[in-house]
Coordinates of C-alpha atoms in Angstrom, one line a residue:
M1 CA -90.0 -52.6 -72.0
I2 CA -90.9 -49.4 -70.0
F3 CA -92.6 -49.8 -66.6
E4 CA -91.9 -53.6 -66.6
G5 CA -92.9 -55.1 -63.3
V6 CA -95.2 -52.2 -62.3
D7 CA -98.1 -54.6 -61.9
D8 CA -96.2 -56.8 -59.5
I9 CA -96.1 -54.2 -56.7
P10 CA -99.0 -54.2 -54.1
W11 CA -99.8 -50.6 -54.6
G12 CA -103.0 -50.9 -52.5
E13 CA -101.0 -51.8 -49.4
L14 CA -98.8 -48.6 -49.6
T15 CA -99.5 -45.2 -48.1
Y16 CA -100.0 -42.0 -50.2
G17 CA -99.8 -38.3 -49.7
Y18 CA -103.5 -37.8 -50.6
S19 CA -106.3 -40.4 -51.0
G20 CA -104.5 -43.5 -52.3
R21 CA -107.6 -44.2 -54.4
C22 CA -105.6 -44.3 -57.6
D23 CA -104.6 -46.9 -60.1
V24 CA -100.8 -46.3 -60.2
P25 CA -100.0 -48.7 -63.1
A26 CA -102.7 -47.0 -65.2
L27 CA -101.5 -43.5 -64.3
L28 CA -97.9 -44.4 -65.3
R29 CA -99.0 -45.9 -68.6
S30 CA -101.1 -42.7 -69.3
L31 CA -97.8 -40.8 -69.3
L32 CA -97.2 -42.4 -72.7
V33 CA -100.6 -41.3 -74.1
D34 CA -101.2 -38.0 -75.9
G35 CA -104.1 -36.2 -74.3
E36 CA -103.7 -38.1 -71.0
A37 CA -100.0 -37.6 -70.0
F38 CA -100.2 -34.2 -68.3
E39 CA -103.3 -35.0 -66.3
A40 CA -101.8 -38.3 -65.2
A41 CA -98.6 -36.5 -64.0
D42 CA -100.7 -34.0 -62.1
E43 CA -102.7 -36.7 -60.4
L44 CA -99.5 -38.6 -59.5
L45 CA -98.0 -35.4 -58.0
D46 CA -101.1 -34.9 -55.9
E47 CA -101.2 -38.5 -54.7
L48 CA -97.5 -38.8 -53.9
Y49 CA -96.8 -35.2 -52.7
H50 CA -100.0 -33.3 -52.2
Q51 CA -98.9 -30.6 -49.7
G52 CA -95.7 -32.2 -48.6
G53 CA -94.6 -32.8 -45.0
F54 CA -93.7 -36.4 -45.4
V55 CA -92.6 -39.0 -47.9
C56 CA -95.2 -41.8 -48.2
T57 CA -94.3 -45.4 -48.7
A58 CA -95.6 -45.3 -52.3
A59 CA -92.9 -42.8 -53.2
P60 CA -89.8 -45.1 -53.1
A61 CA -91.8 -47.8 -54.8
I62 CA -92.7 -45.6 -57.7
L63 CA -89.4 -43.7 -58.0
P64 CA -87.7 -46.2 -60.4
F65 CA -90.7 -46.0 -62.7
L66 CA -90.7 -42.2 -62.6
M67 CA -87.0 -42.2 -63.5
E68 CA -87.8 -44.5 -66.5
A69 CA -90.4 -42.0 -67.6
A70 CA -88.1 -39.1 -67.2
E71 CA -85.5 -40.8 -69.4
S72 CA -87.9 -42.0 -72.1
P73 CA -88.5 -39.9 -75.2
R74 CA -91.8 -41.6 -75.5
V75 CA -93.1 -39.8 -72.4
L76 CA -94.7 -36.5 -73.3
C77 CA -94.4 -34.7 -69.9
R78 CA -90.9 -35.5 -68.7
P79 CA -90.4 -32.1 -66.9
E80 CA -93.6 -32.7 -65.0
V81 CA -92.4 -36.1 -64.0
L82 CA -89.2 -34.6 -62.7
E83 CA -91.2 -32.1 -60.7
I84 CA -92.7 -35.0 -58.7
V85 CA -89.2 -36.4 -58.1
A86 CA -87.9 -32.9 -57.1
R87 CA -90.7 -32.2 -54.6
L88 CA -90.3 -35.6 -53.0
A89 CA -86.5 -35.1 -52.8
G90 CA -87.0 -31.7 -51.2
T91 CA -89.4 -33.1 -48.6
A92 CA -87.0 -35.9 -47.8
A93 CA -84.2 -33.4 -47.3
A94 CA -86.3 -31.0 -45.1
V95 CA -88.4 -33.2 -42.7
P96 CA -87.2 -35.5 -39.9
A97 CA -86.1 -39.0 -40.9
R98 CA -89.1 -40.5 -39.1
R99 CA -91.4 -38.8 -41.7
V100 CA -89.5 -40.3 -44.6
A101 CA -90.4 -43.8 -45.9
A102 CA -87.7 -46.2 -44.9
D103 CA -86.9 -47.3 -48.5
W104 CA -86.5 -43.7 -49.9
P105 CA -82.8 -43.2 -49.2
R106 CA -81.9 -46.5 -50.9
M107 CA -84.1 -45.8 -53.9
W108 CA -82.8 -42.2 -54.1
V109 CA -79.2 -43.5 -54.4
R110 CA -80.3 -45.7 -57.3
A111 CA -82.0 -42.8 -59.0
R112 CA -79.1 -40.3 -58.8
P113 CA -77.0 -41.6 -61.8
A114 CA -80.0 -41.2 -64.1
L115 CA -80.6 -37.7 -62.8
L116 CA -77.0 -36.7 -63.3
A117 CA -77.2 -38.1 -66.8
L118 CA -80.3 -35.9 -67.5
L119 CA -78.2 -32.8 -66.9
G120 CA -77.0 -33.4 -70.5
D121 CA -80.5 -34.1 -72.0
Q122 CA -81.4 -32.3 -75.3
D123 CA -84.5 -30.7 -73.7
P124 CA -83.7 -27.7 -71.5
A125 CA -86.8 -28.2 -69.5
V126 CA -85.6 -31.7 -68.6
R127 CA -82.2 -30.3 -67.7
T128 CA -83.8 -27.7 -65.3
G129 CA -86.0 -30.5 -63.9
A130 CA -82.9 -32.6 -63.1
I131 CA -81.2 -29.6 -61.5
W132 CA -84.3 -29.0 -59.3
A133 CA -84.2 -32.6 -58.1
L134 CA -80.4 -32.7 -57.6
C135 CA -80.1 -29.5 -55.7
E136 CA -81.9 -31.3 -52.8
D137 CA -79.3 -34.2 -52.9
T138 CA -77.8 -35.1 -49.5
V139 CA -75.9 -38.3 -50.7
D140 CA -73.0 -36.7 -52.5
P141 CA -73.6 -32.9 -53.1
D142 CA -70.0 -32.5 -54.1
E143 CA -70.6 -34.7 -57.2
V144 CA -73.7 -32.7 -58.0
A145 CA -71.9 -29.3 -57.7
R146 CA -69.0 -30.5 -59.9
A147 CA -71.5 -31.8 -62.5
L148 CA -73.3 -28.5 -62.6
V149 CA -70.1 -26.5 -63.1
A150 CA -68.9 -29.0 -65.7
G151 CA -71.9 -28.2 -67.8
W152 CA -71.3 -24.5 -67.8
P153 CA -72.2 -22.5 -69.8
D154 CA -75.4 -24.2 -70.9
P155 CA -76.8 -22.8 -74.2
D156 CA -80.2 -22.2 -72.4
V157 CA -80.5 -19.2 -70.0
S158 CA -83.1 -21.0 -67.8
V159 CA -80.6 -23.8 -67.2
R160 CA -77.8 -21.3 -66.5
T161 CA -80.0 -19.4 -64.0
D162 CA -81.0 -22.6 -62.2
T163 CA -77.4 -23.8 -62.1
L164 CA -76.3 -20.7 -60.3
L165 CA -79.1 -20.8 -57.8
A166 CA -78.7 -24.5 -57.2
L167 CA -75.0 -24.0 -56.4
G168 CA -75.9 -21.5 -53.8
G169 CA -78.4 -23.9 -52.2
L170 CA -75.9 -26.8 -52.2
A171 CA -73.1 -24.8 -50.7
E172 CA -74.0 -25.5 -47.0
R173 CA -73.7 -29.2 -47.7
L174 CA -70.4 -29.1 -49.7
S175 CA -67.1 -30.5 -48.3
V176 CA -64.2 -28.2 -47.6
S177 CA -62.4 -29.6 -50.7
V178 CA -65.2 -28.6 -53.1
L179 CA -66.7 -25.5 -51.5
P180 CA -63.8 -23.1 -52.4
E181 CA -63.9 -23.9 -56.1
I182 CA -67.7 -23.4 -56.2
L183 CA -67.3 -20.0 -54.4
V184 CA -64.6 -19.0 -56.9
F185 CA -66.9 -20.0 -59.8
L186 CA -69.8 -18.0 -58.4
R187 CA -67.6 -14.9 -57.8
E188 CA -66.4 -15.1 -61.4
Q189 CA -69.9 -15.0 -62.6
A190 CA -70.9 -12.3 -60.1
D191 CA -68.0 -10.1 -61.5
G192 CA -68.7 -10.9 -65.1
A193 CA -70.2 -8.6 -67.8
D194 CA -73.5 -10.5 -68.1
A195 CA -75.9 -8.6 -65.8
H196 CA -78.3 -11.6 -65.5
H197 CA -75.6 -14.0 -64.5
A198 CA -74.1 -11.5 -62.1
L199 CA -77.5 -11.0 -60.4
Y200 CA -78.1 -14.7 -59.7
A201 CA -74.5 -15.5 -58.9
T202 CA -74.6 -12.7 -56.3
L203 CA -77.8 -14.2 -54.8
A204 CA -76.2 -17.6 -54.8
L205 CA -73.2 -16.2 -52.9
A206 CA -75.6 -14.6 -50.4
E207 CA -77.1 -18.0 -49.7
A208 CA -73.8 -19.7 -49.7
L209 CA -72.2 -17.2 -47.2
P210 CA -75.0 -16.2 -44.9
G211 CA -74.2 -13.2 -42.7
R212 CA -71.7 -11.8 -45.1
P213 CA -72.2 -8.3 -46.7
V214 CA -74.1 -8.5 -50.0
L215 CA -73.1 -6.5 -53.0
T216 CA -76.2 -4.5 -54.0
A217 CA -74.8 -3.1 -57.3
P218 CA -75.0 -6.4 -59.3
I219 CA -78.5 -7.0 -57.9
I220 CA -79.8 -3.6 -58.8
A221 CA -78.2 -3.8 -62.3
G222 CA -79.7 -7.3 -62.9
V223 CA -83.2 -6.4 -61.7
T224 CA -83.3 -3.1 -63.7
A225 CA -81.9 -4.7 -66.9
E226 CA -84.3 -5.8 -69.6
P227 CA -86.3 -8.8 -68.3
V228 CA -84.9 -12.2 -69.4
P229 CA -87.5 -14.8 -70.3
L230 CA -87.0 -18.0 -68.3
P231 CA -89.5 -20.4 -69.7
H232 CA -87.9 -23.5 -68.2
S233 CA -86.7 -22.3 -64.9
N234 CA -87.9 -23.9 -61.7
L235 CA -85.9 -21.8 -59.3
A236 CA -86.4 -18.2 -60.7
S237 CA -89.2 -16.1 -62.1
S238 CA -89.5 -14.1 -65.3
D239 CA -92.3 -11.9 -63.8
P240 CA -90.6 -8.7 -62.6
A241 CA -92.7 -8.5 -59.4
H242 CA -92.1 -12.1 -58.5
A243 CA -88.5 -12.0 -59.5
T244 CA -87.8 -8.9 -57.4
A245 CA -89.6 -10.3 -54.4
N246 CA -87.7 -13.6 -54.7
V247 CA -84.4 -11.7 -55.0
L248 CA -85.0 -9.8 -51.8
R249 CA -86.6 -12.5 -49.7
N250 CA -83.5 -13.8 -48.0
L251 CA -81.3 -10.7 -48.0
D252 CA -80.4 -8.7 -44.9
R253 CA -82.4 -5.6 -44.1
R254 CA -79.7 -3.1 -45.2
S255 CA -79.4 -4.7 -48.6
T256 CA -83.2 -5.0 -49.0
E257 CA -83.7 -1.3 -48.1
A258 CA -81.0 -0.1 -50.5
I259 CA -82.3 -2.2 -53.4
C260 CA -86.0 -1.3 -52.9
A261 CA -85.2 2.4 -52.5
A262 CA -83.3 2.3 -55.8
L263 CA -86.2 0.5 -57.6
L264 CA -88.9 2.7 -56.0
A265 CA -87.2 5.8 -57.5
H266 CA -86.7 4.1 -60.9
S267 CA -88.2 5.8 -64.0
E268 CA -90.0 2.6 -65.2
Q269 CA -93.3 1.9 -63.4
R270 CA -93.0 -1.8 -63.8
L271 CA -89.9 -1.7 -61.6
R272 CA -91.6 0.5 -59.1
I273 CA -94.5 -1.9 -58.9
A274 CA -92.1 -4.8 -58.5
A275 CA -90.3 -2.9 -55.7
V276 CA -93.6 -2.3 -53.9
S277 CA -94.3 -6.0 -53.9
A278 CA -90.8 -6.8 -52.7
A279 CA -90.9 -4.1 -50.0
S280 CA -94.2 -5.4 -48.7
G281 CA -92.8 -8.9 -48.5
A282 CA -89.8 -7.6 -46.6
L283 CA -91.9 -5.6 -44.2
V284 CA -93.8 -8.6 -43.0
R285 CA -90.5 -10.1 -41.8
T286 CA -88.6 -7.1 -40.5
R287 CA -89.1 -3.5 -39.4
A288 CA -87.5 -1.1 -42.0
P289 CA -88.3 2.6 -41.5
G290 CA -86.3 3.5 -44.5
L291 CA -88.5 1.4 -46.7
L292 CA -91.6 3.2 -45.4
S293 CA -90.1 6.5 -46.3
A294 CA -89.3 5.3 -49.8
L295 CA -92.8 4.0 -50.3
R296 CA -94.4 7.2 -49.2
G297 CA -92.4 9.0 -51.9
C298 CA -93.7 6.9 -54.7
V299 CA -97.4 6.8 -54.0
D300 CA -98.2 9.5 -56.6
T301 CA -96.0 7.9 -59.3
L302 CA -98.2 4.7 -59.5
D303 CA -101.3 4.2 -61.6
D304 CA -102.7 2.1 -58.7
P305 CA -101.5 3.5 -55.3
A306 CA -103.6 1.0 -53.3
P307 CA -100.8 -1.5 -52.6
V308 CA -98.6 1.2 -51.1
L309 CA -101.5 2.7 -49.2
A310 CA -102.2 -0.7 -47.8
I311 CA -98.7 -1.1 -46.5
L312 CA -98.8 2.4 -44.9
A313 CA -102.3 1.6 -43.5
A314 CA -101.0 -1.5 -41.8
H315 CA -98.4 0.6 -40.0
A316 CA -100.9 3.3 -39.0
R317 CA -101.3 3.9 -35.2
R318 CA -103.0 6.7 -33.2
Q319 CA -99.7 7.3 -31.3
D320 CA -97.7 7.4 -34.5
A321 CA -99.9 8.8 -37.4
H322 CA -97.7 9.9 -40.3
D323 CA -99.9 9.5 -43.3
T324 CA -103.3 10.9 -42.5
D325 CA -103.3 13.6 -45.1
L326 CA -102.0 11.1 -47.7
M327 CA -104.9 8.7 -46.8
A328 CA -107.5 11.5 -46.8
A329 CA -106.5 12.5 -50.3
H330 CA -107.6 9.1 -51.6
L331 CA -110.9 8.8 -49.7
D332 CA -112.9 9.6 -52.8
G333 CA -111.0 7.5 -55.3
P334 CA -110.7 3.8 -56.3
S335 CA -108.5 3.3 -53.2
A336 CA -111.2 4.6 -50.8
D337 CA -111.5 1.5 -48.7
V338 CA -107.7 1.3 -48.1
A339 CA -107.6 5.0 -47.3
L340 CA -110.5 4.6 -44.8
W341 CA -108.6 1.8 -43.2
G342 CA -105.5 3.9 -42.8
L343 CA -107.4 6.9 -41.4
A344 CA -109.3 4.6 -39.0
W345 CA -106.2 3.1 -37.5
S346 CA -104.5 6.5 -37.4
G347 CA -107.4 7.8 -35.2
D348 CA -108.2 10.6 -37.6
D349 CA -111.8 11.9 -37.3
R350 CA -112.1 12.2 -41.1
A351 CA -112.6 8.4 -41.0
V352 CA -115.9 8.6 -39.1
P353 CA -118.3 9.4 -42.0
G354 CA -116.7 6.7 -44.1
L355 CA -117.1 4.1 -41.3
L356 CA -120.7 5.1 -40.9
G357 CA -121.3 4.6 -44.6
L358 CA -119.4 1.3 -44.4
L359 CA -121.7 0.0 -41.6
A360 CA -124.8 1.0 -43.6
R361 CA -123.7 -1.0 -46.7
R362 CA -124.5 -4.6 -47.1
E363 CA -121.1 -5.3 -48.7
T364 CA -118.5 -3.6 -46.6
G365 CA -115.5 -4.3 -48.7
F366 CA -113.8 -6.0 -45.7
T367 CA -114.1 -9.7 -44.9
L368 CA -116.2 -10.9 -42.0
H369 CA -113.7 -13.5 -41.1
G370 CA -110.1 -12.9 -40.2
Q371 CA -107.6 -14.2 -42.8
R372 CA -104.1 -15.4 -41.9
A373 CA -101.2 -16.1 -44.2
G374 CA -97.6 -17.1 -44.0
K375 CA -94.7 -14.6 -44.1
L376 CA -93.9 -15.0 -47.8
G377 CA -95.7 -11.8 -48.8
F378 CA -98.2 -9.1 -47.9
W379 CA -101.3 -11.2 -48.2
P380 CA -104.0 -10.7 -47.2
S381 CA -103.7 -7.0 -47.9
A382 CA -106.6 -5.8 -45.8
P383 CA -107.9 -6.5 -42.3
S384 CA -111.3 -8.1 -41.5
L385 CA -114.2 -5.8 -40.5
A386 CA -113.5 -6.6 -36.8
E387 CA -109.8 -5.9 -37.2
L388 CA -110.6 -2.6 -39.0
L389 CA -113.0 -1.4 -36.3
T390 CA -111.5 -2.7 -33.1
P391 CA -109.1 0.3 -32.8
C392 CA -112.0 2.7 -33.3
A393 CA -113.3 2.6 -29.7
P394 CA -112.9 6.4 -29.2
W395 CA -115.7 6.8 -31.8
A396 CA -118.0 4.3 -30.2
G397 CA -120.6 7.0 -29.4
S398 CA -120.9 7.8 -33.1
L399 CA -120.7 4.3 -34.5
I400 CA -122.9 2.3 -32.1
P401 CA -126.2 3.7 -33.5
A402 CA -125.1 2.3 -36.9
I403 CA -124.1 -1.1 -35.3
A404 CA -127.3 -1.6 -33.2
P405 CA -129.7 -2.5 -36.1
N406 CA -127.3 -5.3 -37.2
L407 CA -127.5 -7.0 -33.8
R408 CA -131.1 -8.1 -34.3
P409 CA -131.5 -11.9 -34.2
D410 CA -132.8 -11.9 -37.8
C411 CA -129.7 -10.1 -39.2
A412 CA -126.9 -11.8 -41.0
G413 CA -125.0 -14.1 -38.6
D414 CA -121.5 -13.5 -39.8
L415 CA -121.9 -9.7 -39.7
R416 CA -123.4 -9.9 -36.2
R417 CA -120.6 -12.1 -35.0
S418 CA -118.0 -9.6 -36.2
L419 CA -119.9 -6.7 -34.6
L420 CA -120.1 -8.6 -31.3
E421 CA -116.4 -9.2 -31.4
I422 CA -115.8 -5.4 -31.9
L423 CA -118.2 -4.5 -29.1
A424 CA -116.4 -6.8 -26.6
E425 CA -113.1 -5.0 -27.4
W426 CA -114.7 -1.6 -27.1
A427 CA -116.4 -2.3 -23.8
A428 CA -113.0 -2.6 -22.1
T429 CA -112.6 1.2 -22.4
R430 CA -116.0 2.5 -23.6
A431 CA -118.4 0.5 -21.5
F432 CA -120.5 3.7 -20.9
E433 CA -121.1 3.8 -24.7
V434 CA -121.5 0.1 -25.4
V435 CA -124.2 -0.2 -22.6
R436 CA -126.6 1.4 -25.1
V437 CA -127.0 -1.9 -26.9
V438 CA -127.6 -4.0 -23.7
P439 CA -131.3 -4.6 -24.8
E440 CA -130.1 -6.0 -28.2
L441 CA -127.5 -8.1 -26.5
T442 CA -130.0 -9.5 -24.0
A443 CA -132.3 -10.4 -26.8
L444 CA -129.5 -12.4 -28.5
L445 CA -128.5 -14.5 -25.4
E446 CA -130.7 -17.5 -26.2
R447 CA -129.8 -17.5 -29.9
D448 CA -126.0 -17.1 -29.6
E449 CA -124.6 -20.6 -29.1
W450 CA -121.0 -19.3 -28.8
G451 CA -121.9 -16.9 -26.0
R452 CA -120.6 -13.8 -27.9
A453 CA -123.4 -11.6 -26.7
A454 CA -122.7 -12.7 -23.1
G455 CA -119.0 -11.9 -23.7
V456 CA -120.0 -8.3 -24.5
L457 CA -122.2 -8.0 -21.5
G458 CA -119.5 -9.4 -19.3
A459 CA -117.0 -6.9 -20.7
I460 CA -119.5 -4.0 -20.0
G461 CA -119.7 -5.2 -16.3
P462 CA -122.1 -3.8 -13.7
Q463 CA -123.4 -1.2 -16.1
A464 CA -125.2 -4.0 -17.9
A465 CA -127.2 -4.9 -14.8
Q466 CA -130.5 -5.0 -16.7
A467 CA -129.2 -8.1 -18.4
A468 CA -128.8 -10.0 -15.1
P469 CA -132.1 -11.8 -15.2
G470 CA -131.5 -13.1 -18.7
L471 CA -128.1 -14.3 -17.8
E472 CA -129.3 -15.9 -14.6
R473 CA -132.0 -17.8 -16.5
L474 CA -129.3 -19.3 -18.8
L475 CA -126.8 -20.3 -16.1
G476 CA -125.5 -23.8 -16.7
T477 CA -127.2 -24.2 -20.1
G478 CA -125.9 -24.3 -23.7
E479 CA -122.8 -25.8 -25.3
R480 CA -119.5 -25.5 -23.5
R481 CA -118.4 -22.1 -24.8
M482 CA -121.8 -20.5 -24.2
C483 CA -122.0 -22.1 -20.7
I484 CA -118.5 -20.6 -19.8
E485 CA -119.4 -17.2 -21.1
I486 CA -122.8 -17.0 -19.4
A487 CA -121.3 -17.9 -16.0
W488 CA -118.5 -15.4 -16.4
A489 CA -120.8 -12.6 -17.6
Y490 CA -123.2 -13.2 -14.7
F491 CA -120.3 -12.6 -12.3
R492 CA -119.0 -9.6 -14.1
V493 CA -122.5 -8.0 -14.2
T494 CA -123.7 -8.9 -10.7
G495 CA -120.5 -9.4 -8.7
D496 CA -121.9 -12.8 -7.4
P497 CA -119.1 -15.4 -7.8
E498 CA -121.0 -18.4 -6.7
P499 CA -122.6 -19.5 -10.0
A500 CA -119.4 -19.0 -11.9
L501 CA -117.4 -21.0 -9.3
R502 CA -120.0 -23.8 -9.4
I503 CA -120.0 -24.0 -13.2
L504 CA -116.5 -23.2 -14.2
G505 CA -114.7 -25.1 -11.4
P506 CA -115.6 -28.6 -12.6
R507 CA -114.6 -27.7 -16.1
L508 CA -111.2 -26.5 -15.2
G509 CA -108.7 -28.3 -17.5
E510 CA -111.2 -29.1 -20.2
D511 CA -110.7 -25.8 -22.1
H512 CA -108.1 -23.0 -21.5
H513 CA -111.0 -20.5 -21.8
V514 CA -112.2 -21.8 -18.4
S515 CA -108.9 -20.7 -16.8
R516 CA -109.1 -17.3 -18.5
R517 CA -112.6 -16.6 -17.2
L518 CA -111.9 -18.2 -13.7
G519 CA -108.9 -15.9 -13.3
D520 CA -111.2 -12.9 -13.6
L521 CA -112.9 -13.9 -10.4
G522 CA -109.7 -13.0 -8.5
P523 CA -109.5 -14.1 -4.9
H524 CA -112.9 -15.7 -5.1
A525 CA -111.3 -18.6 -7.1
T526 CA -108.5 -19.2 -4.5
A527 CA -109.6 -22.8 -4.0
H528 CA -108.6 -23.6 -7.6
V529 CA -105.0 -22.4 -7.3
P530 CA -103.6 -26.0 -6.8
T531 CA -105.2 -27.1 -10.1
L532 CA -104.1 -24.0 -11.9
R533 CA -100.5 -24.6 -10.8
L534 CA -100.7 -28.0 -12.4
L535 CA -102.2 -26.6 -15.6
A536 CA -99.5 -24.0 -15.8
K537 CA -97.0 -26.8 -16.3
A538 CA -98.9 -28.2 -19.3
L539 CA -97.1 -28.7 -22.5
D540 CA -99.9 -27.1 -24.5
R541 CA -98.9 -23.4 -24.7
W542 CA -102.3 -21.9 -24.4
T543 CA -103.3 -24.1 -21.4
A544 CA -100.1 -23.1 -19.6
H545 CA -100.5 -19.4 -20.5
E546 CA -104.1 -19.0 -19.4
A547 CA -103.5 -21.0 -16.1
A548 CA -100.4 -18.9 -15.3
Y549 CA -102.2 -15.6 -15.9
A550 CA -105.2 -16.8 -13.9
L551 CA -102.8 -17.6 -11.0
V552 CA -101.4 -14.1 -11.1
K553 CA -104.8 -12.5 -11.1
I554 CA -106.2 -14.7 -8.3
T555 CA -103.2 -14.6 -6.0
G556 CA -101.8 -11.1 -6.9
D557 CA -98.3 -12.7 -6.8
P558 CA -96.4 -12.4 -10.1
G559 CA -94.1 -15.2 -8.9
E560 CA -97.0 -17.6 -9.4
G561 CA -97.1 -17.3 -13.2
A562 CA -94.8 -14.6 -14.7
H563 CA -92.1 -17.2 -15.4
V564 CA -94.6 -19.0 -17.7
L565 CA -95.9 -15.7 -19.3
I566 CA -92.4 -14.6 -20.2
R567 CA -91.6 -17.8 -22.1
P568 CA -93.3 -16.9 -25.4
I569 CA -91.6 -13.5 -25.3
A570 CA -88.2 -15.0 -24.7
E571 CA -88.8 -17.4 -27.6
L572 CA -89.2 -14.4 -29.9
L573 CA -85.4 -13.8 -29.5
E574 CA -84.9 -17.4 -30.8
G575 CA -86.8 -16.7 -33.9
R576 CA -89.9 -18.6 -32.7
P577 CA -92.9 -16.3 -32.8
L578 CA -96.0 -18.2 -31.6
P579 CA -99.6 -17.0 -31.6
V580 CA -99.6 -17.0 -27.7
A581 CA -96.9 -14.3 -27.6
S582 CA -99.4 -11.5 -28.2
A583 CA -101.5 -12.8 -25.4
A584 CA -98.5 -13.0 -23.2
A585 CA -97.5 -9.4 -23.9
R586 CA -101.0 -8.2 -23.0
A587 CA -100.9 -10.2 -19.8
L588 CA -97.5 -9.0 -18.8
A589 CA -98.5 -5.4 -19.5
G590 CA -100.7 -5.5 -16.4
V591 CA -98.4 -7.4 -14.1
D592 CA -96.4 -5.4 -11.6
R593 CA -93.2 -6.4 -9.7
L594 CA -91.7 -8.4 -12.5
P595 CA -88.1 -9.7 -12.1
G596 CA -85.3 -7.7 -13.7
G597 CA -84.5 -10.6 -16.0
H598 CA -88.1 -10.5 -17.4
L599 CA -87.7 -6.7 -18.1
A600 CA -84.3 -7.4 -19.8
I601 CA -86.0 -9.9 -22.1
M602 CA -88.5 -7.3 -23.1
R603 CA -85.8 -4.7 -23.9
D604 CA -84.0 -7.3 -26.1
V605 CA -87.3 -8.0 -27.9
L606 CA -87.8 -4.3 -28.6
A607 CA -84.3 -4.0 -29.9
D608 CA -84.8 -6.9 -32.3
D609 CA -86.1 -5.7 -35.7
R610 CA -87.7 -9.0 -36.7
R611 CA -91.5 -9.0 -36.9
H612 CA -92.7 -10.6 -33.7
S613 CA -95.7 -12.4 -35.2
Y614 CA -96.4 -15.9 -36.2
W615 CA -98.4 -14.8 -39.2
G616 CA -97.7 -12.8 -42.3
G617 CA -99.6 -10.1 -44.2
V618 CA -101.3 -7.4 -42.3
T619 CA -101.2 -9.4 -39.1
A620 CA -97.4 -9.6 -39.1
I621 CA -97.2 -5.9 -38.9
S622 CA -100.2 -5.1 -36.7
E623 CA -99.4 -7.8 -34.1
D624 CA -95.8 -6.8 -34.0
L625 CA -96.7 -3.1 -33.5
E626 CA -99.2 -4.0 -30.8
L627 CA -96.7 -6.3 -29.0
R628 CA -94.0 -3.6 -29.1
A629 CA -96.5 -1.0 -27.7
L630 CA -97.4 -3.3 -24.8
L631 CA -93.8 -4.0 -23.9
T632 CA -92.9 -0.4 -24.2
E633 CA -95.7 0.7 -21.9
R634 CA -94.8 -2.0 -19.4
L635 CA -91.1 -0.9 -19.4
S636 CA -92.1 2.7 -18.8
R637 CA -93.4 1.6 -15.4
A638 CA -90.3 -0.3 -14.5

């Protein structure tokens, strides 16, 4: 009887990947019911795996029953059941042992024979599901690899494709007695006449032999051949754009550039579109000037040029503006917002009318909140409104009249927040322009619980003197962030450090923003140096960074904190880009008398073509370019 003993397990006492408010026996039995099976499998996946990261204690308890379901012809969704097993096995193989339920290894050993047997199942979707689960095996990967080769060639192309990719993934875990025969098998397929097999065997070899040169000819031939439907594949994609992006994701820069360049020049638009997607994904991970040149050359060959224009816009800089005429040519078309973005970041005056129109519209076409994504692709493909306008400070005189009406207390809060963020950045270099909205900022002080208006006033400095009475009235009031910003702004506007010392001092250590603002008091904050020295040793990166930078600003001695500031920059060379690295680069750009070793680290970072950003999408490119500009400027003073 299937699922015998399922009611004897105390499911309510186990942990789950999601809520745990589920009837496990009922869900398992629903796998046998037409109309309920797929929904039950989906709920089990959510409860057991959810977003991954650990293997819950319910997983090993349910694994024998999942394997019964995967083997039973009575179950209507066997591939979906195997997806649950595969995702749990992948998590167990990827996370530290402390995040895996203690019984999982033992139950996995018991499940392996059934999974190996399913490699010969009549249903190709079940065979690919078993391959997916077994490619994560750490018990005896040699046995798995030999079983996969023994089943070659499978009559189904999805199974053959997943077999090749699984062998590439298993390679790093194979013994020296089995690895050579697997490599020989993959090379035979890579050299064969079947373009599809040659493509995926070449990719498998690239994964099996990292750092070795990759043959691009089989990859180009396979990608440009007629698309092969892969309805049962779990490890590859039939969609040309996804397939091409997946193909190029883990290749070296030279290979990626060569393949993308060939595809961008191809006569078929579907391949050019796929190459644009693949190139964008590559460019969020590495610098590749050759790819940018190839992308520029294909803009006018695409029905929708916006994706290419977005990539070029993300690279646009005032000091390195290559594409202004290209952007200007699209200002009146369907890609107008992207073209405006590119012109704005390039510092081209042709952007100003469009920016004024943008600020006058209720719907700007740009989000009001910054979006962040991982490095798997070029998403999001546009900056937020604040990110768009921050580099536009040189046009502050023209844009501020359009911004001012949106600073009234009765205007939309999200838009006002973005505009205050922009003005705070502009004030650093254009205080004489931003001072024109001091009356509007003063009127906002009591209604701005985050202190953003105060932040702009503080950035303006003494030129905002008319706001001093309003700031003084609010000293020591409001929530923590507002209280910090008001105290700092009052010092910046009046030059009187006493209220800021009185308010910020007792809060030192509660919030790293306190250290940041206290550091701006310079020698006035000398009494807090001992506490800041302790905070600079904190394990929390932001706490240590802000305390170290405050020490340098207060004491004028780079020896007090530069050794902390350089750490996130040095970690870039280890492939560990953290959000604090950008702040560290900005801080170091203003620190003189740095040790020679620190300068050497900066040179090494500039020579490294990886994107030095924690995030993907637009941010990966923009933060990397900003960081490089800061380090380059600092080295120019060495």
